[in-house]
Each structure stands twice: as C-alpha cells, then as structure tokens.
Coordinates of C-alpha atoms in Angstrom, one line a residue:
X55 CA 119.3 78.1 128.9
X56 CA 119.5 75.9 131.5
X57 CA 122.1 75.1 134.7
X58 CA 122.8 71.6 132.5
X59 CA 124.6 73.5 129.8
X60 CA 127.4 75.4 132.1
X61 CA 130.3 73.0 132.2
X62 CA 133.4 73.3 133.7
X63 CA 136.3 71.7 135.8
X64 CA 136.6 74.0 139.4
X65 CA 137.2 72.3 141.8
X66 CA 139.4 72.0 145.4
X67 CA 142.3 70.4 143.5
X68 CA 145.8 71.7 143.2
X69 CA 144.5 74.0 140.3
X70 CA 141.7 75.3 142.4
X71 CA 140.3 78.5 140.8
X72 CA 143.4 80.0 140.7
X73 CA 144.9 81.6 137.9
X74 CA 148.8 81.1 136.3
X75 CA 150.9 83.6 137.8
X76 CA 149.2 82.3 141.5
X77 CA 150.0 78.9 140.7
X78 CA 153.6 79.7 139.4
X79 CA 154.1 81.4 142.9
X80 CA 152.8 78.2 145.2
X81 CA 154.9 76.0 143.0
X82 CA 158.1 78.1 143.3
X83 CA 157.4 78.2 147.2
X84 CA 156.5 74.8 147.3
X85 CA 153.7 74.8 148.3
X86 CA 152.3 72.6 145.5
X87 CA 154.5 70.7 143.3
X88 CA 155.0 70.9 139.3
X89 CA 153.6 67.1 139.7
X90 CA 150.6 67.9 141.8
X91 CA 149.4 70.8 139.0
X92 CA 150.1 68.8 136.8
X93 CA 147.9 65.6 137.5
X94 CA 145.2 68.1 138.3
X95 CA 145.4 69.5 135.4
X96 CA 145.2 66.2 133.2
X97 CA 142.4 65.3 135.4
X98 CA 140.2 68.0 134.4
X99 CA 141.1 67.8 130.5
X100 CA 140.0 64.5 130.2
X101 CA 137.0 65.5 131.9
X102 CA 135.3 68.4 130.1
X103 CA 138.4 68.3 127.2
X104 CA 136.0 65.4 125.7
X105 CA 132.7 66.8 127.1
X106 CA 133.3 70.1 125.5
X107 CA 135.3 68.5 122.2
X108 CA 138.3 71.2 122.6
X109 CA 141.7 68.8 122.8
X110 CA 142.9 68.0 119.4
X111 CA 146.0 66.3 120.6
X112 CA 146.9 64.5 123.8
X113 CA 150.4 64.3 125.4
X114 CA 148.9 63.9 129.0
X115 CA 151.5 61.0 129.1
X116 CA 154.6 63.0 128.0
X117 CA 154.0 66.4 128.6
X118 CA 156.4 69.2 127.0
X119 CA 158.2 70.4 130.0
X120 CA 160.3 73.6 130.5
X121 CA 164.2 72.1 130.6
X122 CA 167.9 74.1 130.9
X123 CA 168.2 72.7 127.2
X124 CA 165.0 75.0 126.2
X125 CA 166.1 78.2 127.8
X126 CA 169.6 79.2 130.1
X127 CA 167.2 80.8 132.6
X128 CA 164.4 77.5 132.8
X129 CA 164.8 77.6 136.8
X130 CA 163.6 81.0 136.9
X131 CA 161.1 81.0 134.2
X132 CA 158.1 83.6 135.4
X133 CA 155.1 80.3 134.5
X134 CA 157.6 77.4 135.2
X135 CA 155.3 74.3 135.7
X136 CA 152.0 75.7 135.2
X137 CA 150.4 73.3 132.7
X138 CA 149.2 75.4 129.5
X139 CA 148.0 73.5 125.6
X140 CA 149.4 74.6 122.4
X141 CA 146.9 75.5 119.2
X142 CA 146.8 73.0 116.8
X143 CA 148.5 75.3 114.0
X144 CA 151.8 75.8 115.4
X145 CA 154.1 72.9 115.5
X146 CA 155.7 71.4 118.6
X147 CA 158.4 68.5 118.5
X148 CA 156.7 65.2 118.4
X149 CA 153.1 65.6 118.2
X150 CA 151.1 66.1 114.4
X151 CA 149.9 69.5 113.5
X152 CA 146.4 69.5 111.4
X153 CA 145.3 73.2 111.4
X154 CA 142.2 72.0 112.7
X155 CA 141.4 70.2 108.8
X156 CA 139.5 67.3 108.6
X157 CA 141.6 67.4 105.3
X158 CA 145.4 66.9 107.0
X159 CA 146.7 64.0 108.4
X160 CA 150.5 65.1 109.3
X161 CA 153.1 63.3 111.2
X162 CA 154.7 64.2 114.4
X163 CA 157.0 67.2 113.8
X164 CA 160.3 66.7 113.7
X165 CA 161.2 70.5 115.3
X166 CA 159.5 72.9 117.0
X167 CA 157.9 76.2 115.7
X168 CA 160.3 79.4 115.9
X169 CA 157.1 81.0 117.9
X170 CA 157.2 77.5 120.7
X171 CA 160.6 78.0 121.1
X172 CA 160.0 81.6 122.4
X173 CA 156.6 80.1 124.2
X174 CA 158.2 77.4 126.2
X175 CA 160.5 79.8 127.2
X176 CA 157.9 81.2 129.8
X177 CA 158.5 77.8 131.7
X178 CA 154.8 76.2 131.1
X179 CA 153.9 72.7 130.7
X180 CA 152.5 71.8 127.3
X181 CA 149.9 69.2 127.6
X182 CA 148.9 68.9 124.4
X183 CA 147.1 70.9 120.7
X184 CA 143.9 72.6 121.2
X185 CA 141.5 72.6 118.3
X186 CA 140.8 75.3 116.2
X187 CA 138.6 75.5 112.8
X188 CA 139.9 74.7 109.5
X189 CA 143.0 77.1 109.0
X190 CA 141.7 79.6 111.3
X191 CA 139.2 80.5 108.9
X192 CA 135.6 80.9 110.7
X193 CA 134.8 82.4 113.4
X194 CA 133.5 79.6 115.3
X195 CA 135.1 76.2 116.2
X196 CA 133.1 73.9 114.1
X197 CA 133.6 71.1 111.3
X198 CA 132.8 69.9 108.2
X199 CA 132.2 66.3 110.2
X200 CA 133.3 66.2 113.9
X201 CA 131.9 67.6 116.7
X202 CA 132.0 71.1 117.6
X203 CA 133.6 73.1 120.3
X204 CA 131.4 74.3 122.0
X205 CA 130.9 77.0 124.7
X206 CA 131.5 76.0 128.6
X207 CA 128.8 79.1 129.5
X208 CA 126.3 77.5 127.0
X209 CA 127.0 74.2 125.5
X210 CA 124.3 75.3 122.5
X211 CA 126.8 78.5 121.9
X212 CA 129.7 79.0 120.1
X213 CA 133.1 79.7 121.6
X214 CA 134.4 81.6 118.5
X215 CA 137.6 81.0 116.8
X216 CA 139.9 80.2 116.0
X217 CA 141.6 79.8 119.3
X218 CA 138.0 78.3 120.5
X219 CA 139.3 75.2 121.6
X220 CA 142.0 76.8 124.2
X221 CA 139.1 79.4 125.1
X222 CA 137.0 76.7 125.8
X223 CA 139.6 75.0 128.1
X224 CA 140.8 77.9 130.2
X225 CA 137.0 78.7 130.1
X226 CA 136.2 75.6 132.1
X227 CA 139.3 75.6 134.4
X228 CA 141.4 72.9 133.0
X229 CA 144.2 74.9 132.5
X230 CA 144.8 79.0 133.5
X231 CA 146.4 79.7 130.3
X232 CA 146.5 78.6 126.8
X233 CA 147.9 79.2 123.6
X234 CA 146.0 81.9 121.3
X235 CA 146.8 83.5 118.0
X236 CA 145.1 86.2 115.6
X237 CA 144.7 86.7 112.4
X238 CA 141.5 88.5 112.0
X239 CA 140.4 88.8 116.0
X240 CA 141.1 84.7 116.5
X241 CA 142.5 85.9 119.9
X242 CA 140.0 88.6 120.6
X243 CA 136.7 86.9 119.6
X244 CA 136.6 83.3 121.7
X245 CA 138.0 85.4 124.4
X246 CA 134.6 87.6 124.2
X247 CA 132.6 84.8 124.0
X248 CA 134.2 82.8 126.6
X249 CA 134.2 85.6 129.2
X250 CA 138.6 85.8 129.2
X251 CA 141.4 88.1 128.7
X252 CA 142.6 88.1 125.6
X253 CA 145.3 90.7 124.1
X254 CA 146.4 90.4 120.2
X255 CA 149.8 92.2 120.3
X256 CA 151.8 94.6 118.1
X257 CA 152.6 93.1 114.9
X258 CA 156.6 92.2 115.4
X259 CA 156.1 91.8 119.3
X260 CA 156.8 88.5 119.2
X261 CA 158.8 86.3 116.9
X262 CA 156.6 85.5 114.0
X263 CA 155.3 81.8 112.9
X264 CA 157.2 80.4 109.9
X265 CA 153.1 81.1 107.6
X266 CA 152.7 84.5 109.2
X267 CA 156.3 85.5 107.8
X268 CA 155.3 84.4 104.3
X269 CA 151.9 86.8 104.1
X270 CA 152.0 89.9 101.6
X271 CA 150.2 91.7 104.7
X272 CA 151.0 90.1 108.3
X273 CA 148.0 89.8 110.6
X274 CA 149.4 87.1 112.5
X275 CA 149.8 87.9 116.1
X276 CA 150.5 85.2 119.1
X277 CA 149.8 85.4 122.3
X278 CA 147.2 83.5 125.2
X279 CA 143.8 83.6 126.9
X280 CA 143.7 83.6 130.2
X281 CA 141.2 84.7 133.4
X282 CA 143.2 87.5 134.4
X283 CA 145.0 90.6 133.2
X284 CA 148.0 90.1 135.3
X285 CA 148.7 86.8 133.6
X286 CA 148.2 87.9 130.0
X287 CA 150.7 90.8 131.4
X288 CA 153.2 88.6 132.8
X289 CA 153.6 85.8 129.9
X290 CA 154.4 89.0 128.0
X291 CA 156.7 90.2 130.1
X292 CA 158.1 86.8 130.3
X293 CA 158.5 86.6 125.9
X294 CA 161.0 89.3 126.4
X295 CA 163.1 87.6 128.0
X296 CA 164.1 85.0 125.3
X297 CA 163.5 88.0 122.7
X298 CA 162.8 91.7 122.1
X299 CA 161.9 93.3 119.2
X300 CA 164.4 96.2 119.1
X301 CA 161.8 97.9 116.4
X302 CA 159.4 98.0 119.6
X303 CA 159.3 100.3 122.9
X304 CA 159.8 97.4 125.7
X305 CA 156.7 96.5 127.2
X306 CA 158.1 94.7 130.3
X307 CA 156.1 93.6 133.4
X308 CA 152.8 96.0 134.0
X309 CA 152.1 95.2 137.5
X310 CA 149.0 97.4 137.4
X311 CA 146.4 100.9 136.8
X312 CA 148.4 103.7 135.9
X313 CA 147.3 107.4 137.3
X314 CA 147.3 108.8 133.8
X315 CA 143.7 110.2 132.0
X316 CA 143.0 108.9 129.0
X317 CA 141.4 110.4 125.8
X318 CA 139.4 107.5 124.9
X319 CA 137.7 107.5 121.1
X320 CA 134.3 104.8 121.4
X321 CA 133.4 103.4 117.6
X322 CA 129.9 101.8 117.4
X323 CA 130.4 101.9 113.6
X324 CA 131.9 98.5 111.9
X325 CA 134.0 98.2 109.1
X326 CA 131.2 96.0 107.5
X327 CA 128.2 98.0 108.3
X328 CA 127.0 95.1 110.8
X329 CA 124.4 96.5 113.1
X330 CA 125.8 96.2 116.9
X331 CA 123.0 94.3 119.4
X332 CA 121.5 95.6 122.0
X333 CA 123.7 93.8 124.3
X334 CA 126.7 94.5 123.1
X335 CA 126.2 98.4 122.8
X336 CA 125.2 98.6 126.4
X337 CA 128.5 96.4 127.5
X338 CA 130.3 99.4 125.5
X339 CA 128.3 101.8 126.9
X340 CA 128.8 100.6 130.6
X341 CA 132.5 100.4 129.6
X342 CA 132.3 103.9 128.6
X343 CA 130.8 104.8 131.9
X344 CA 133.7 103.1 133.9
X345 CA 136.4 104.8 132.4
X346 CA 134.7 108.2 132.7
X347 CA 134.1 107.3 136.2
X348 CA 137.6 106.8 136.3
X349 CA 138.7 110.3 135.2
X350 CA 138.8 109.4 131.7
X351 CA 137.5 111.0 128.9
X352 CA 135.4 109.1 126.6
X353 CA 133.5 110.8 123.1
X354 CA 132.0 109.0 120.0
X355 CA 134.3 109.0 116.9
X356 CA 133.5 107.6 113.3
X357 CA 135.0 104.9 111.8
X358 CA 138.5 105.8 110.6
X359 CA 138.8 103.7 107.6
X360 CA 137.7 103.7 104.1
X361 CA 134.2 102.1 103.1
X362 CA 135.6 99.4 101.0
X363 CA 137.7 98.1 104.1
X364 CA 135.9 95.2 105.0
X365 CA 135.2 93.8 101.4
X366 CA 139.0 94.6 100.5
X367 CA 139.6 92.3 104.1
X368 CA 137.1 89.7 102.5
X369 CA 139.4 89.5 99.5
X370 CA 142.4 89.3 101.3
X371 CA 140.8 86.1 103.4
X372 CA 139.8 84.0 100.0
X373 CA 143.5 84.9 99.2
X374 CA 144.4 83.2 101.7
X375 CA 142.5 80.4 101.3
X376 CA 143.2 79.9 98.0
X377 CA 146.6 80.0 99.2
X378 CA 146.3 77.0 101.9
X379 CA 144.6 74.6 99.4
X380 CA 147.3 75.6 96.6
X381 CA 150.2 75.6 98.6
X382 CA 149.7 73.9 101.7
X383 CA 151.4 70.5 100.6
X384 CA 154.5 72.6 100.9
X385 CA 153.4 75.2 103.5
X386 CA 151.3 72.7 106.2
X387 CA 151.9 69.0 105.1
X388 CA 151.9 67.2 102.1
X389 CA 148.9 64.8 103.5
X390 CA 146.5 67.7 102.6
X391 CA 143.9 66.7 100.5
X392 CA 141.4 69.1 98.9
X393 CA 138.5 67.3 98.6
X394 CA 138.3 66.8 102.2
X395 CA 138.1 70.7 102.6
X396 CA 135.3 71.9 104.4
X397 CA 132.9 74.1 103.1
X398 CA 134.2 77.7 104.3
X399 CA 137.4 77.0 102.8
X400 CA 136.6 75.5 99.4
X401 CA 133.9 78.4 99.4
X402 CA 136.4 81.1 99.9
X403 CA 138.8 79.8 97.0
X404 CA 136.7 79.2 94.8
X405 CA 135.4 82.9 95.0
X406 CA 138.7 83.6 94.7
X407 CA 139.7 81.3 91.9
X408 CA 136.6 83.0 89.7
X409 CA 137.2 86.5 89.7
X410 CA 138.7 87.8 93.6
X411 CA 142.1 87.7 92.3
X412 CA 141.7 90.3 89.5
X413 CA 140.6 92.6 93.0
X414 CA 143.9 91.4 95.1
X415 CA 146.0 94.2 94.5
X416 CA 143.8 97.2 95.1
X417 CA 142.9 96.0 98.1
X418 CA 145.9 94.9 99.1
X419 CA 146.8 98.4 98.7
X420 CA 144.2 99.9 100.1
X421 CA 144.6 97.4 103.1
X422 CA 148.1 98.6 103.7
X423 CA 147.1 102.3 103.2
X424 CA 144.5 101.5 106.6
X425 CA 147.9 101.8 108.8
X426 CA 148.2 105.5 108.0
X427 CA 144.6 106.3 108.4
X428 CA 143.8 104.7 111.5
X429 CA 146.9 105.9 112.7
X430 CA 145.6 109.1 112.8
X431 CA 143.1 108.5 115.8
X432 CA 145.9 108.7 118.1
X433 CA 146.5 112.0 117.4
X434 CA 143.7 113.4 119.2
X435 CA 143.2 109.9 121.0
X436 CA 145.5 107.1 123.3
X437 CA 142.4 104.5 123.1
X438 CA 139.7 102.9 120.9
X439 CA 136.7 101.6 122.8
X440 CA 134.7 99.5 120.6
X441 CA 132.5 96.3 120.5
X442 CA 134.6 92.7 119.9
X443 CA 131.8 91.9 117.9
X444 CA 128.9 92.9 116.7
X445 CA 126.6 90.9 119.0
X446 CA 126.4 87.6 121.7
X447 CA 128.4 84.4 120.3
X448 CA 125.7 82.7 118.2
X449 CA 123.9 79.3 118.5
X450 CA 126.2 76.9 117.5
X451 CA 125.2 76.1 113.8
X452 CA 125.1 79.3 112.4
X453 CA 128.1 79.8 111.4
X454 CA 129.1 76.3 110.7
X455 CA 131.2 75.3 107.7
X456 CA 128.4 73.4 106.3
X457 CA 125.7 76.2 106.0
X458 CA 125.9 77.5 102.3
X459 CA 128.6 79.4 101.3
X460 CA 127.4 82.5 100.3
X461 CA 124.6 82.4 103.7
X462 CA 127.9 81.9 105.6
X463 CA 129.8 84.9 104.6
X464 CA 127.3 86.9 105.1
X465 CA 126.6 86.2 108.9
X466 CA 130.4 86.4 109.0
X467 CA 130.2 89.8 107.7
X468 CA 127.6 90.5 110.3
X469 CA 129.3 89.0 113.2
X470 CA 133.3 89.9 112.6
X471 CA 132.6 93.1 112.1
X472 CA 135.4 95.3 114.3
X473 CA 138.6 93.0 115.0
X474 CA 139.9 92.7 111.1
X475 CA 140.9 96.3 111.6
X476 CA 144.0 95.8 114.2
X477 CA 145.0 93.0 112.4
X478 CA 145.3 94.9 109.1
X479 CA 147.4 97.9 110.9
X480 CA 149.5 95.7 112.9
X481 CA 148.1 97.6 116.4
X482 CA 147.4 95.9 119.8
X483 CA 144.0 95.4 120.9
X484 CA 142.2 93.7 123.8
X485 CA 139.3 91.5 125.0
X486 CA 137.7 92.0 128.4
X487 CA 134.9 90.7 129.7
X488 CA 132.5 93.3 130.8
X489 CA 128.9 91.7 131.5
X490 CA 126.4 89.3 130.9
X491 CA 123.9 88.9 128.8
X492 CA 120.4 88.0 130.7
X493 CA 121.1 84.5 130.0
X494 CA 124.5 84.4 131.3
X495 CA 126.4 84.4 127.5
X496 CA 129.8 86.5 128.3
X497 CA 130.0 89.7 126.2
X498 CA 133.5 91.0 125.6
X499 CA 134.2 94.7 125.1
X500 CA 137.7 95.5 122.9
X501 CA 139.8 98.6 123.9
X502 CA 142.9 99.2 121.1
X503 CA 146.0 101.5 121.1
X504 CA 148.6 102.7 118.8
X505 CA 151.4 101.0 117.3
X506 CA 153.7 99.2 120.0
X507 CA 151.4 100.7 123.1
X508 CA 149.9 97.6 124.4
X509 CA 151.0 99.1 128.1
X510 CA 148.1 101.1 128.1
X511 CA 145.8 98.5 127.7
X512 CA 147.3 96.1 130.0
X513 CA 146.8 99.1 132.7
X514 CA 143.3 99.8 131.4
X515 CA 142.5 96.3 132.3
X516 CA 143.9 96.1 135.3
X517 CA 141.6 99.2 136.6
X518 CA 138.5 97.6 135.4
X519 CA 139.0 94.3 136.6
X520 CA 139.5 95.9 139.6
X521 CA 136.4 98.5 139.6
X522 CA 134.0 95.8 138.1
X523 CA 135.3 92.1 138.3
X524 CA 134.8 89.5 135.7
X525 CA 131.8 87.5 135.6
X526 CA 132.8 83.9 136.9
X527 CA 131.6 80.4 135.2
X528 CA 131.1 79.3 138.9
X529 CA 127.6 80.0 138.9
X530 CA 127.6 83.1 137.9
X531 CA 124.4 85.5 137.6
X532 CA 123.6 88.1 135.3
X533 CA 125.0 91.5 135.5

C-alpha cells in the first residue's frame, strides 16, 4: 500500500482536525460561526465525498438545521451547528431514502423519521444521506453496479458496513460525526475498519426506527461514529434530553475514566467458529495488557452461547431479507423493484424462500434464549473484551454483492464473526481503535457490558484513549 491510497480532507479550515464537541464550544463562544463550519464542511464533502464514493444524497444547498420549531431547548443544544450526514435508511423531511438499493427509487419524504426527530434534537447540521449497502445487509459498502465506498486508510480496502459511507466521511475529516446504526455490528464494524469510536447502545436507549419496531427480535440500535470518546459520550448525553427510556438507568454525560477495577472476561472464540488473525488477536491482546496495566483484571472465558448461534443468526438475516423484498413496497417505498436486487439480497431470500423458513422459529427461539445465557457473564464479569471482527477489513471485492452467493456467506461467516451477539441480546458494545496493522489498515478492538451499562464503556474508553491514543489518518505510522 502506498501513500496515494490515504485520502482525507484535514486541513487549516474552520473544521481543522478537531472533533464535534470542540467545534460546538468555538461556535458557542464565537469563535467560529455555524456559517464558517459549515462552508468547510461542504468543502471537504465534495472533495473526497466523490473521491471516496460515500454521499448518497446532497443538501449542501439546504442544509437541515437545528430550529426552536425542532426542539424548545435548540439554543442550547450540546452539537448545535456542527455539520453531521444522515444514513441513507432513515428518512429525513425532503430528501429520498433508498436503503442504499440500486433497486429503490423513492421520493422526497414527506416527514421525518421518529429516530431524526430525537437526532436533530442534538443541534447538528444535516448535510445530507450517507451511503450504506443494500438494506444494511453486507458487511462492506459495495454494489451490485455503482462504485464502492471505499476505505480513506486504503482506498483498495473496505470500510465495512453498513454505516460505511458515514465511517468513510468522519474517517477523512469531512465531518466529526455522522449518523450510524446496527443491526448485526453495522455500527461497530466500519468503525473498526475505519480507525473511530463507534458505540451500538442498549436496545430501547433510544427511540426506535419505524422497521426496527416491526422486527420479531429488535437488533436495531442507533447511534454515530465519531474520532473521539467524548463525542460519542456527549451526543448520548444529549438524546436524553428530548427522551429517556424510563426502562433504562440514565446514562447522562460521562465526562471521563472512572477509579473502579474491572473484572474483564476476553473471548477469542466466535459465534461462527471463524479463526481470529494474527493481527487482530494481538490488538486484543495489547488491549488486554492496557487494562491490566490499569488495575484491571483481565482472564480468558469461553463463548457463552449455544453452538447453533450463528447459523440460527444466519436464518434470522434471510428472514429478513425475504422480508424487504416481500414487504418493502409497504415498508421502504413502493418504487422497489426485485429484479434490481443485488446479489446478497436475492441470495439470502431465496435461501430462505426454499427451505430457511421451516428453521425460523427454533431459532428464533433459541435467539431470544441468547439474552439469558450471555447474561450470565456478568455475574462473575462487568466487561467482555473481544475482537470486532475476526480479522483486517478485506480488499475491497471480497465481499461484494456480486461474488456468488454461497462464496459470499461463507467469507461473511468468517469475517462477522463476534458483533451478531449484542445485537441478538439487546446489550451495548463498543468499537475502539487500538493499533495498526503493518500497513497502516486500522484494527478495532470491541469491549461489551450488560444490559443498560454502556457507562462503563464510555469510561473504559476514555482511559485508553488516554493511555494509548488513536492512530491518526494524518500520516500516521504503524504501531
């Protein structure tokens, strides 16, 4: 890999290098103007937004602004006038929402999502959809015909998925913070391979999508990349201001390390049998290290879930597929047409369609059953320290839509082998970026907690960013 594939947008504008909750404090002081960031920021999406593909829809020209008609408390909004992007699966008034298909052509829509309403509560500046694969299916941002997303570390890399095009974007430093949701590690997995933050909440932490409400299991979390842990903490803090699950212990503003020691369980095995690569398990290991050097106490665990976990997931995902090609007339837009569905997709219903549904309700059983059993790690334990994923983001290609169906799964199995587990129990996990591979691909290391205990995480973070800080894009060297 050469210097020639690194892109991104730093530079000595208004954005600078720094990160949301920075820029929300020089605009509040004003010290820069909502304008200034603004300009900036439009600047540098149409810059590398084209060079890296990630944009899906532009409103550089009528931005979504934070107003006293979108929240009572707009003027004192925690991100007010940091520009942010939306994903392209959750609607916002006036621009189309595709769900990253090649097979959708929607209209504008007419009202926002019940999850933007809580999200442009924070104050932020929408500047448009970032893309995301078909549905949110792969784990890569790639097409059945247009270009890929790729990587800003490694423009021949993936950035994973689904959230890869806002990865991509806060990546490069066209915007601090973007727009990220999970439903089988979407959040956790470009953020690994993108070298962010990313923190997939507590199933019910936020208000739920309108699909997400609709699922026989909920996996569906929503939250944002970002470069740092203080702004992942902070937009959090700022969500429960417009709205608190009651169901939930607050979370409120976590400002930083707490003194606590941990009892921290690492898990090497995956819930698909995927061997971990040499990379990875030394980023965990190094991790490991950290923590213990913190005063932490860190010992190997098995995997605390069934054997049949992962192909009882598997079954659950060409459920859902068969579900989006079925029903998405009603569900996404009645443009969608099927024969314009890309290969993953058609792949996964028609597995589905021939014999996976006669398997649907003992794993979705069994899925549900995972809660109780995983649960029971945190009797002994307050934190999982595991891999993301089982190895460095991949060459982009491998796991495009267009290799063979059956080829594809497989690598998928191989490669999303850890995060379908928190989605499944509805617990909080987290992405960090803990090294470098030797030719300067980000590896991501993923701590999880119990039910409604993303605190400890966010705190967790905070201390390592502190004792080791992230790798940065700006020409950064292998650890």
């Amino acid at each position: 890999m050469t210097a020639t594939t690194r892109v991104h947008a730093f530079s000595d504008d208004a954005l600078g290098d720094h990160d949301a909750v920075e820029l929300a404090g020089l605009i509040r002081t004003g010290e820069l103007s909502a304008a200034e960031v603004e300009a900036a920021a439009v600047a540098r999406l149409g810059d590398v937004g084209r060079r890296l593909h990630a944009v899906a829809h532009e409103a550089y020209d009528a931005p979504r602004r934070a107003d006293s008609t979108d929240d009572d408390t707009a003027d004192d909004t925690a991100l007010r006038g940091v520009p942010t992007l939306l994903k392209d699966n959750t609607d916002l008034r006036g621009m189309p929402t595709n769900h990253g298909s090649e097979a959708i052509r929607a209209r504008p829509a007419e009202r926002d999502g019940r999850y933007t309403t809580q999200y442009l509560s924070t104050g932020m500046t929408v500047l448009g959809k970032s893309r995301m694969p078909e549905f949110g299916l792969n784990a890569t941002t790639e097409f059945r015909s247009g270009p890929p997303t790729p990587n800003p570390w490694s423009t021949e890399h993936s950035v994973g998925a689904s959230s890869g095009g806002s990865a991509a974007m806060v990546a490069a430093g066209a915007v601090p913070i973007a727009h990220a949701n999970d439903g089988g590690g979407s959040i956790r997995i470009p953020a690994a391979a993108a070298g962010l933050v990313g923190l997939k909440p507590s199933r019910g932490r936020h208000i739920d999508g309108e699909s997400a409400r609709a699922l026989p299991i909920n996996m569906v979390s929503e939250g944002v990349v970002t470069r740092s842990v203080r702004d992942t903490a902070v937009f959090h803090a700022a969500l429960e201001r417009h709205w608190r699950n009651p169901a939930l212990p607050p979370l409120g503003l976590v400002e930083g390390p707490a003194r606590r020691r941990l009892r921290v369980a690492m898990i090497m095995e995956s819930v698909t049998d995927a061997v971990v690569d040499v990379p990875t398990k030394a980023a965990v290991e190094r991790t490991a290290t950290l923590l213990e050097e913190q005063g932490h106490t860190v010992e190997p665990v098995p995997i605390p879930v069934e054997a049949r976990f992962g192909d009882d997931f598997l079954t659950y995902w060409g459920m859902l597929a068969f579900l989006a090609g079925t029903l998405g007339r009603l569900t996404m837009d009645r443009s969608l047409d099927t024969t314009r569905l890309d290969g993953l997709t058609d792949g996964l219903r028609r597995e589905f369609t021939s014999g996976g549904w006669r398997r649907t309700p003992g794993a979705l059983h069994r899925l549900k059953r995972a809660a109780l059993t995983y649960a029971r790690v945190f009797d002994r334990h307050d934190v999982v320290l595991c891999p993301v994923v089982a190895g460095v983001t991949p060459p982009l290609g491998q796991l495009s839509p267009n290799v063979p169906f059956e080829d594809l799964v497989e690598r998928l199995r191989r490669h999303v082998a850890f995060t379908p587990l928190q989605n499944i129990t509805g617990t909080p996990a987290i992405s960090l970026p803990m090294g470098l591979t030797e030719e300067g691909l980000p590896i991501g290391v993923q701590l999880a907690s119990a039910y409604g205990d993303e605190r400890t995480l966010l705190e967790l973070g905070y201390a390592l960013e502190k004792q080791a800080p992230w790798p940065r894009i700006q020409g950064a060297a292998p650890l």
